[in-house]
Amino acid sequence: MRAALVLVGAAALLIASSPSVQADPIGDLVTPPRDPAAYLPTPLGDPWFTPPAGFEAQAPGTVLNTRSVAVQPGTTSTQLLFRSTDSKNNPIAAATTVIVPDAPWAGGGPRPVVAYNEATDSLGNTCAPSYTLPRGTNKEIDRVQDLLGRGYSVVVTDYQGPRQAYSAGLVAGHTVLDGLRASHSAGVAADAPIGITGYSGGAIASGWAAQLAPSYAPELNIAGVAFGGPPTDYKILQRSLNGGIGSGLFAAASSGLAREYPEMRDLTNDNGRRVALLQKDQCVDVLSYSGLLLLDQQNLSDVPNVFDHPVSRAVVEENRMGQVKPDAPLYIYQGLQDFLIPKEGAEAVQDQWCALGASVHLEEIPGDHAGAETSGRPGAFDWLSQRLAGATTGGCDRVVR
């Protein structure tokens, strides 16, 4: 009975706020489809996102389509469709927005570029930065403006890929790196020093880009990577989010992973499929509020101990950050009172990377998940600016404020 009431509440909340719905939403909720494609985001209907035939044979980072957009006064902004790689090493087409200040770069050498990875944390195409930036609805434009104000070019990639695979680490890292490669066609120098940054969901993309770069994009001149509030291990998030106030985002993250790993969909029951249908086009705000329904994913599966199923364990392990050494120095900041994304994740990934020989500074600061982003970002951006100016750093340390 409780599960039925939860689903009725979820349907009322999510359908009322859905930007788009499937052709037969009621029928699909009554009899959820088995085709994994039914759980992908609704297409925008914009042919610009359709890659040309044969794009799969192109090298990662190859530009497939280009258009000018207006994002910020005093800048030239270009959107690029480029060839990238999904979580299973299959070719995909992804999009990025490159924003270059019109004013000349006053520093030495080429103008630095920062890959800014916003906390998209969403499942719908209308939530992606390529959609929100030209429309003036991007929720993190002030962070982009900060970086532009320092004179940097900024690359904002739809790092969740064409399936909007929220929380999937491999595709996020690949698309961030390929977005940087593609940016060379839009005014970014090939030898420009690169910074990578983001918070929460953006930390997933930043951390995975850092650790994939040495093997996937070794030619990129990455000077430093700074991120905060990182969801590094879904075993930790299962304890902190599932069944609690963060359960809406946790369910959405599971749907995002299932878009890259369709075998996960076989572990859900009809109620699980219904939740996935209701969430499939939603943005972060609605997904966050749906946590009030206290969704427990064990109730959305008929598999006993679904988190211990071999498929679940394999996907979670493949998306656990910290197993590969980054070459660039890293700065991580983490809220000490963050009950949604606990500090154990940031501490574990620092320990793992440092054991592999990476340079990682971990700054633990007062605050919950939202508060730590506000208070920790200025220090992270300043650290990143020092790296982009050529200042060196090394070793591992942990500071508790």
Short mmCIF file of C-alpha atoms in Angstrom, two decimals:
data_model
loop_
_atom_site.label_atom_id
_atom_site.label_comp_id
_atom_site.label_asym_id
_atom_site.label_seq_id
_atom_site.Cartn_x
_atom_site.Cartn_y
_atom_site.Cartn_z
CA MET A 1 0.00 0.00 0.00
CA ARG A 2 2.81 2.41 0.90
CA ALA A 3 4.53 1.72 -2.43
CA ALA A 4 1.28 2.40 -4.31
CA LEU A 5 0.73 5.68 -2.50
CA VAL A 6 4.32 6.73 -3.18
CA LEU A 7 3.91 6.06 -6.89
CA VAL A 8 0.63 7.97 -7.04
CA GLY A 9 2.33 10.91 -5.36
CA ALA A 10 5.31 10.64 -7.67
CA ALA A 11 3.08 10.56 -10.73
CA ALA A 12 1.19 13.66 -9.64
CA LEU A 13 4.40 15.55 -8.85
CA LEU A 14 6.39 14.55 -11.90
CA ILE A 15 3.72 14.61 -14.61
CA ALA A 16 2.59 18.04 -13.46
CA SER A 17 6.09 19.42 -13.94
CA SER A 18 7.22 17.34 -16.91
CA PRO A 19 8.53 19.36 -19.88
CA SER A 20 7.47 16.58 -22.21
CA VAL A 21 5.69 13.27 -21.97
CA GLN A 22 5.63 10.07 -23.96
CA ALA A 23 2.88 9.49 -26.54
CA ASP A 24 0.81 7.26 -24.24
CA PRO A 25 1.92 8.14 -20.70
CA ILE A 26 -1.01 6.50 -18.93
CA GLY A 27 -0.75 3.31 -20.95
CA ASP A 28 2.98 3.09 -20.35
CA LEU A 29 2.49 3.58 -16.62
CA VAL A 30 -0.13 0.82 -16.55
CA THR A 31 2.06 -1.56 -18.55
CA PRO A 32 5.66 -0.29 -18.49
CA PRO A 33 7.55 -1.10 -21.70
CA ARG A 34 10.53 -3.47 -21.69
CA ASP A 35 12.45 -1.64 -24.41
CA PRO A 36 15.37 0.30 -22.79
CA ALA A 37 14.87 3.02 -25.43
CA ALA A 38 11.57 3.96 -23.77
CA TYR A 39 13.55 5.26 -20.78
CA LEU A 40 15.83 7.57 -22.74
CA PRO A 41 15.18 11.33 -22.73
CA THR A 42 12.65 12.75 -25.16
CA PRO A 43 14.50 14.20 -28.19
CA LEU A 44 14.49 17.97 -28.59
CA GLY A 45 13.57 17.73 -32.26
CA ASP A 46 16.62 19.84 -33.15
CA PRO A 47 18.40 18.33 -36.20
CA TRP A 48 21.64 20.08 -35.20
CA PHE A 49 22.23 17.29 -32.66
CA THR A 50 22.03 14.57 -35.32
CA PRO A 51 25.57 13.53 -36.32
CA PRO A 52 26.41 12.99 -39.98
CA ALA A 53 26.49 9.47 -41.36
CA GLY A 54 29.78 7.74 -40.73
CA PHE A 55 30.79 9.95 -37.79
CA GLU A 56 31.71 6.83 -35.85
CA ALA A 57 34.89 6.48 -37.92
CA GLN A 58 36.16 9.92 -36.85
CA ALA A 59 38.69 10.40 -34.06
CA PRO A 60 37.40 11.39 -30.61
CA GLY A 61 37.12 15.17 -30.39
CA THR A 62 36.41 15.63 -34.11
CA VAL A 63 33.93 18.47 -34.69
CA LEU A 64 30.77 17.29 -36.45
CA ASN A 65 28.63 20.44 -36.39
CA THR A 66 29.06 24.09 -35.39
CA ARG A 67 26.80 27.03 -34.62
CA SER A 68 27.13 30.46 -33.01
CA VAL A 69 25.07 31.22 -29.91
CA ALA A 70 24.67 34.22 -27.60
CA VAL A 71 25.56 33.41 -23.99
CA GLN A 72 27.36 36.31 -22.32
CA PRO A 73 27.97 39.93 -23.41
CA GLY A 74 31.58 40.62 -24.30
CA THR A 75 32.23 37.06 -25.44
CA THR A 76 32.07 34.96 -28.58
CA SER A 77 30.21 31.71 -27.97
CA THR A 78 30.16 28.65 -30.19
CA GLN A 79 28.38 25.35 -29.81
CA LEU A 80 30.08 22.27 -31.17
CA LEU A 81 28.81 18.78 -31.81
CA PHE A 82 31.72 16.38 -31.58
CA ARG A 83 32.57 12.72 -31.68
CA SER A 84 33.13 11.12 -28.28
CA THR A 85 32.95 7.75 -26.50
CA ASP A 86 30.36 6.27 -24.16
CA SER A 87 30.86 4.08 -21.09
CA LYS A 88 31.23 0.94 -23.19
CA ASN A 89 33.71 2.50 -25.64
CA ASN A 90 31.13 2.97 -28.37
CA PRO A 91 31.18 6.17 -30.49
CA ILE A 92 28.64 8.87 -29.62
CA ALA A 93 28.01 12.48 -30.59
CA ALA A 94 28.04 15.00 -27.73
CA ALA A 95 27.75 18.79 -27.49
CA THR A 96 29.73 21.56 -25.83
CA THR A 97 29.53 25.35 -25.57
CA VAL A 98 32.80 27.28 -25.93
CA ILE A 99 32.80 30.83 -24.53
CA VAL A 100 35.80 33.06 -25.33
CA PRO A 101 36.19 36.63 -23.98
CA ASP A 102 36.43 39.27 -26.70
CA ALA A 103 39.02 41.26 -24.74
CA PRO A 104 42.64 40.29 -25.49
CA TRP A 105 44.34 37.96 -23.00
CA ALA A 106 46.60 40.10 -20.80
CA GLY A 107 48.74 37.29 -19.42
CA GLY A 108 51.72 35.52 -20.92
CA GLY A 109 51.35 32.64 -23.32
CA PRO A 110 48.06 31.43 -24.74
CA ARG A 111 44.78 32.24 -22.99
CA PRO A 112 43.97 29.49 -20.44
CA VAL A 113 40.78 27.50 -20.78
CA VAL A 114 38.63 26.03 -18.03
CA ALA A 115 36.27 23.10 -18.50
CA TYR A 116 33.43 24.10 -16.20
CA ASN A 117 31.23 21.10 -15.39
CA GLU A 118 27.97 22.22 -13.88
CA ALA A 119 26.01 19.99 -11.51
CA THR A 120 23.51 19.06 -14.20
CA ASP A 121 22.15 16.19 -12.04
CA SER A 122 19.25 15.78 -14.44
CA LEU A 123 17.78 13.33 -16.93
CA GLY A 124 16.15 15.54 -19.59
CA ASN A 125 17.59 17.15 -22.70
CA THR A 126 16.16 20.54 -21.72
CA CYS A 127 18.34 20.47 -18.59
CA ALA A 128 21.66 20.28 -20.47
CA PRO A 129 23.92 23.36 -20.66
CA SER A 130 23.73 23.48 -24.45
CA TYR A 131 20.00 24.13 -24.02
CA THR A 132 20.02 26.40 -20.96
CA LEU A 133 23.01 28.65 -21.73
CA PRO A 134 21.63 30.30 -24.90
CA ARG A 135 18.22 30.70 -23.24
CA GLY A 136 19.53 32.49 -20.16
CA THR A 137 18.24 29.78 -17.81
CA ASN A 138 21.51 28.15 -16.79
CA LYS A 139 21.58 27.81 -13.01
CA GLU A 140 25.36 28.17 -12.66
CA ILE A 141 26.05 31.03 -15.05
CA ASP A 142 27.54 33.08 -12.20
CA ARG A 143 30.35 30.51 -11.86
CA VAL A 144 31.00 30.74 -15.60
CA GLN A 145 31.03 34.54 -15.32
CA ASP A 146 33.62 34.35 -12.52
CA LEU A 147 35.95 32.35 -14.76
CA LEU A 148 35.35 34.62 -17.75
CA GLY A 149 36.10 37.60 -15.51
CA ARG A 150 39.55 36.12 -14.88
CA GLY A 151 40.14 36.24 -18.63
CA TYR A 152 39.79 32.52 -19.28
CA SER A 153 37.93 30.79 -22.06
CA VAL A 154 35.27 28.48 -20.64
CA VAL A 155 34.11 25.18 -22.11
CA VAL A 156 30.78 23.91 -20.77
CA THR A 157 30.16 20.39 -22.05
CA ASP A 158 27.00 18.30 -21.97
CA TYR A 159 29.09 15.70 -20.20
CA GLN A 160 26.19 13.32 -19.59
CA GLY A 161 26.26 12.54 -23.31
CA PRO A 162 23.33 12.18 -25.71
CA ARG A 163 21.48 9.79 -23.36
CA GLN A 164 21.71 12.25 -20.43
CA ALA A 165 23.41 9.50 -18.41
CA TYR A 166 23.44 11.28 -15.06
CA SER A 167 26.11 9.89 -12.67
CA ALA A 168 27.91 7.70 -15.23
CA GLY A 169 31.62 8.38 -14.76
CA LEU A 170 33.24 7.01 -17.90
CA VAL A 171 31.07 8.84 -20.42
CA ALA A 172 31.38 12.05 -18.38
CA GLY A 173 35.18 11.90 -18.40
CA HIS A 174 35.33 11.08 -22.10
CA THR A 175 33.02 13.91 -23.14
CA VAL A 176 34.79 16.54 -21.01
CA LEU A 177 38.12 15.63 -22.59
CA ASP A 178 36.71 15.47 -26.11
CA GLY A 179 34.91 18.77 -25.57
CA LEU A 180 38.30 20.32 -24.80
CA ARG A 181 39.76 18.75 -27.94
CA ALA A 182 36.89 20.12 -30.01
CA SER A 183 37.30 23.61 -28.51
CA HIS A 184 40.48 24.10 -30.54
CA SER A 185 38.21 24.80 -33.52
CA ALA A 186 36.51 27.66 -31.62
CA GLY A 187 39.40 29.88 -30.65
CA VAL A 188 41.11 27.84 -27.89
CA ALA A 189 44.83 27.31 -28.51
CA ALA A 190 45.92 23.69 -28.71
CA ASP A 191 48.66 24.32 -26.15
CA ALA A 192 46.52 26.42 -23.78
CA PRO A 193 46.85 25.50 -20.10
CA ILE A 194 43.69 23.71 -19.02
CA GLY A 195 41.78 23.80 -15.77
CA ILE A 196 38.89 21.47 -14.97
CA THR A 197 36.36 22.17 -12.24
CA GLY A 198 32.86 21.37 -10.99
CA TYR A 199 30.83 20.57 -7.90
CA SER A 200 28.68 17.57 -6.93
CA GLY A 201 27.54 16.04 -10.23
CA GLY A 202 30.13 18.27 -11.89
CA ALA A 203 32.73 16.71 -9.62
CA ILE A 204 31.95 13.33 -11.16
CA ALA A 205 32.82 14.70 -14.60
CA SER A 206 35.89 16.55 -13.31
CA GLY A 207 37.36 13.64 -11.36
CA TRP A 208 36.78 11.16 -14.14
CA ALA A 209 38.28 13.51 -16.73
CA ALA A 210 41.35 13.85 -14.51
CA GLN A 211 41.92 10.13 -14.17
CA LEU A 212 41.09 9.22 -17.77
CA ALA A 213 43.22 11.97 -19.34
CA PRO A 214 46.63 10.20 -19.17
CA SER A 215 45.37 7.30 -21.31
CA TYR A 216 42.49 8.86 -23.26
CA ALA A 217 43.75 12.39 -24.03
CA PRO A 218 47.44 12.60 -23.05
CA GLU A 219 48.08 15.52 -25.41
CA LEU A 220 45.91 17.92 -23.40
CA ASN A 221 47.88 20.38 -21.25
CA ILE A 222 45.93 19.96 -17.99
CA ALA A 223 47.44 22.24 -15.35
CA GLY A 224 45.06 21.44 -12.50
CA VAL A 225 41.71 19.96 -11.53
CA ALA A 226 39.62 21.40 -8.67
CA PHE A 227 36.26 20.00 -7.60
CA GLY A 228 34.04 19.70 -4.54
CA GLY A 229 31.36 17.55 -2.94
CA PRO A 230 32.31 14.53 -5.06
CA PRO A 231 30.02 11.47 -5.32
CA THR A 232 32.88 9.01 -5.67
CA ASP A 233 31.40 5.65 -4.66
CA TYR A 234 27.76 4.56 -5.01
CA LYS A 235 28.11 2.11 -2.12
CA ILE A 236 28.52 5.17 0.12
CA LEU A 237 25.62 6.97 -1.59
CA GLN A 238 23.36 3.97 -1.13
CA ARG A 239 23.70 4.44 2.62
CA SER A 240 23.33 8.23 2.56
CA LEU A 241 20.65 8.74 -0.11
CA ASN A 242 18.51 5.66 -0.71
CA GLY A 243 15.19 5.79 1.15
CA GLY A 244 15.93 9.25 2.53
CA ILE A 245 15.60 12.88 1.55
CA GLY A 246 18.13 12.41 -1.27
CA SER A 247 16.33 9.38 -2.72
CA GLY A 248 14.89 11.24 -5.71
CA LEU A 249 18.36 12.08 -6.99
CA PHE A 250 19.62 8.59 -6.12
CA ALA A 251 16.82 7.01 -8.17
CA ALA A 252 17.64 9.42 -11.02
CA ALA A 253 21.32 8.50 -10.80
CA SER A 254 20.37 4.83 -11.11
CA SER A 255 18.31 5.67 -14.19
CA GLY A 256 21.26 7.57 -15.61
CA LEU A 257 23.54 4.60 -15.11
CA ALA A 258 20.94 2.28 -16.69
CA ARG A 259 21.06 4.42 -19.83
CA GLU A 260 24.72 3.44 -20.24
CA TYR A 261 24.24 -0.07 -18.82
CA PRO A 262 20.81 -1.27 -20.07
CA GLU A 263 21.35 -4.59 -18.30
CA MET A 264 20.49 -2.73 -15.09
CA ARG A 265 16.92 -2.22 -16.32
CA ASP A 266 16.34 -5.99 -16.03
CA LEU A 267 16.77 -5.68 -12.26
CA THR A 268 13.78 -3.34 -11.86
CA ASN A 269 10.16 -4.34 -11.43
CA ASP A 270 7.21 -2.53 -12.96
CA ASN A 271 7.19 0.05 -10.16
CA GLY A 272 10.86 0.74 -10.84
CA ARG A 273 10.10 1.19 -14.52
CA ARG A 274 7.25 3.54 -13.67
CA VAL A 275 9.54 5.74 -11.59
CA ALA A 276 12.06 5.77 -14.45
CA LEU A 277 9.35 6.82 -16.91
CA LEU A 278 8.18 9.59 -14.61
CA GLN A 279 11.71 10.89 -14.10
CA LYS A 280 13.08 10.50 -17.60
CA ASP A 281 12.81 14.16 -18.70
CA GLN A 282 13.11 15.86 -15.32
CA CYS A 283 15.68 18.43 -14.21
CA VAL A 284 17.44 18.60 -10.88
CA ASP A 285 14.92 20.70 -8.95
CA VAL A 286 12.00 18.33 -9.48
CA LEU A 287 14.23 15.30 -8.96
CA SER A 288 15.43 16.76 -5.67
CA TYR A 289 11.88 17.44 -4.43
CA SER A 290 10.84 13.91 -5.32
CA GLY A 291 13.13 12.79 -2.49
CA LEU A 292 10.29 13.76 -0.16
CA LEU A 293 8.67 10.49 -1.30
CA LEU A 294 11.52 8.55 0.40
CA LEU A 295 12.03 6.16 -2.51
CA ASP A 296 13.72 2.89 -1.54
CA GLN A 297 15.15 1.18 -4.60
CA GLN A 298 14.77 -2.25 -3.03
CA ASN A 299 11.01 -1.67 -3.39
CA LEU A 300 11.56 -0.96 -7.09
CA SER A 301 13.04 -4.40 -7.73
CA ASP A 302 11.91 -8.00 -7.22
CA VAL A 303 15.55 -9.11 -6.92
CA PRO A 304 16.44 -9.87 -3.30
CA ASN A 305 19.28 -7.63 -2.10
CA VAL A 306 19.38 -5.88 -5.47
CA PHE A 307 22.46 -3.85 -4.52
CA ASP A 308 24.38 -7.13 -4.12
CA HIS A 309 23.38 -8.51 -7.52
CA PRO A 310 26.42 -9.17 -9.76
CA VAL A 311 25.21 -6.61 -12.34
CA SER A 312 24.78 -3.92 -9.67
CA ARG A 313 28.16 -4.66 -8.14
CA ALA A 314 29.93 -4.61 -11.51
CA VAL A 315 28.41 -1.28 -12.60
CA VAL A 316 29.07 0.36 -9.23
CA GLU A 317 32.67 -0.82 -9.23
CA GLU A 318 33.27 0.35 -12.80
CA ASN A 319 32.00 3.81 -11.82
CA ARG A 320 33.95 4.10 -8.57
CA MET A 321 36.33 7.04 -8.76
CA GLY A 322 39.90 6.66 -7.53
CA GLN A 323 41.17 3.53 -9.25
CA VAL A 324 43.35 5.24 -11.89
CA LYS A 325 46.11 7.78 -11.20
CA PRO A 326 45.63 11.31 -12.58
CA ASP A 327 48.75 13.12 -13.80
CA ALA A 328 47.48 16.65 -13.08
CA PRO A 329 47.46 17.99 -9.50
CA LEU A 330 44.08 17.98 -7.78
CA TYR A 331 42.24 20.11 -5.22
CA ILE A 332 39.16 18.65 -3.54
CA TYR A 333 36.88 20.48 -1.13
CA GLN A 334 34.28 18.77 1.04
CA GLY A 335 31.68 19.84 3.59
CA LEU A 336 32.18 18.30 7.02
CA GLN A 337 28.42 18.30 7.70
CA ASP A 338 27.42 17.02 4.26
CA PHE A 339 25.02 14.15 5.04
CA LEU A 340 24.03 13.70 1.38
CA ILE A 341 27.55 13.24 -0.02
CA PRO A 342 29.54 12.21 3.08
CA LYS A 343 33.18 13.12 3.51
CA GLU A 344 34.19 9.44 3.47
CA GLY A 345 34.00 9.50 -0.31
CA ALA A 346 36.39 12.43 -0.74
CA GLU A 347 38.77 10.99 1.86
CA ALA A 348 38.79 7.57 0.20
CA VAL A 349 39.47 8.92 -3.28
CA GLN A 350 42.31 11.09 -1.95
CA ASP A 351 43.82 8.07 -0.19
CA GLN A 352 43.54 5.94 -3.32
CA TRP A 353 44.99 8.53 -5.68
CA CYS A 354 47.80 9.42 -3.30
CA ALA A 355 48.70 5.75 -2.92
CA LEU A 356 49.10 5.69 -6.72
CA GLY A 357 51.43 8.71 -6.60
CA ALA A 358 49.07 11.56 -7.49
CA SER A 359 49.19 15.07 -5.98
CA VAL A 360 45.94 15.73 -4.09
CA HIS A 361 45.02 18.47 -1.63
CA LEU A 362 41.81 17.84 0.34
CA GLU A 363 40.18 20.80 2.04
CA GLU A 364 37.49 19.81 4.57
CA ILE A 365 35.37 22.79 5.50
CA PRO A 366 32.30 23.50 7.66
CA GLY A 367 28.98 23.18 5.89
CA ASP A 368 26.40 20.89 4.36
CA HIS A 369 26.31 20.08 0.65
CA ALA A 370 24.99 23.46 -0.48
CA GLY A 371 26.89 25.54 2.07
CA ALA A 372 30.25 23.94 1.30
CA GLU A 373 29.88 24.75 -2.39
CA THR A 374 29.37 28.43 -1.63
CA SER A 375 32.21 28.76 0.87
CA GLY A 376 34.64 26.36 -0.78
CA ARG A 377 34.44 27.45 -4.41
CA PRO A 378 36.49 30.71 -4.08
CA GLY A 379 39.47 28.82 -2.67
CA ALA A 380 39.20 26.18 -5.37
CA PHE A 381 39.04 28.77 -8.15
CA ASP A 382 42.01 30.66 -6.69
CA TRP A 383 44.02 27.41 -6.50
CA LEU A 384 43.10 26.66 -10.10
CA SER A 385 44.16 30.17 -11.18
CA GLN A 386 47.57 29.59 -9.60
CA ARG A 387 48.00 26.37 -11.56
CA LEU A 388 46.94 28.09 -14.81
CA ALA A 389 49.51 30.81 -14.13
CA GLY A 390 52.25 28.18 -13.92
CA ALA A 391 52.63 27.77 -10.16
CA THR A 392 53.64 24.24 -9.24
CA THR A 393 52.40 22.06 -6.42
CA GLY A 394 52.98 18.50 -5.32
CA GLY A 395 52.37 15.92 -2.68
CA CYS A 396 49.28 15.10 -0.65
CA ASP A 397 47.83 16.91 2.32
CA ARG A 398 44.52 17.19 4.13
CA VAL A 399 43.34 20.32 5.92
CA VAL A 400 40.37 20.36 8.29
CA ARG A 401 39.00 23.86 8.85
#
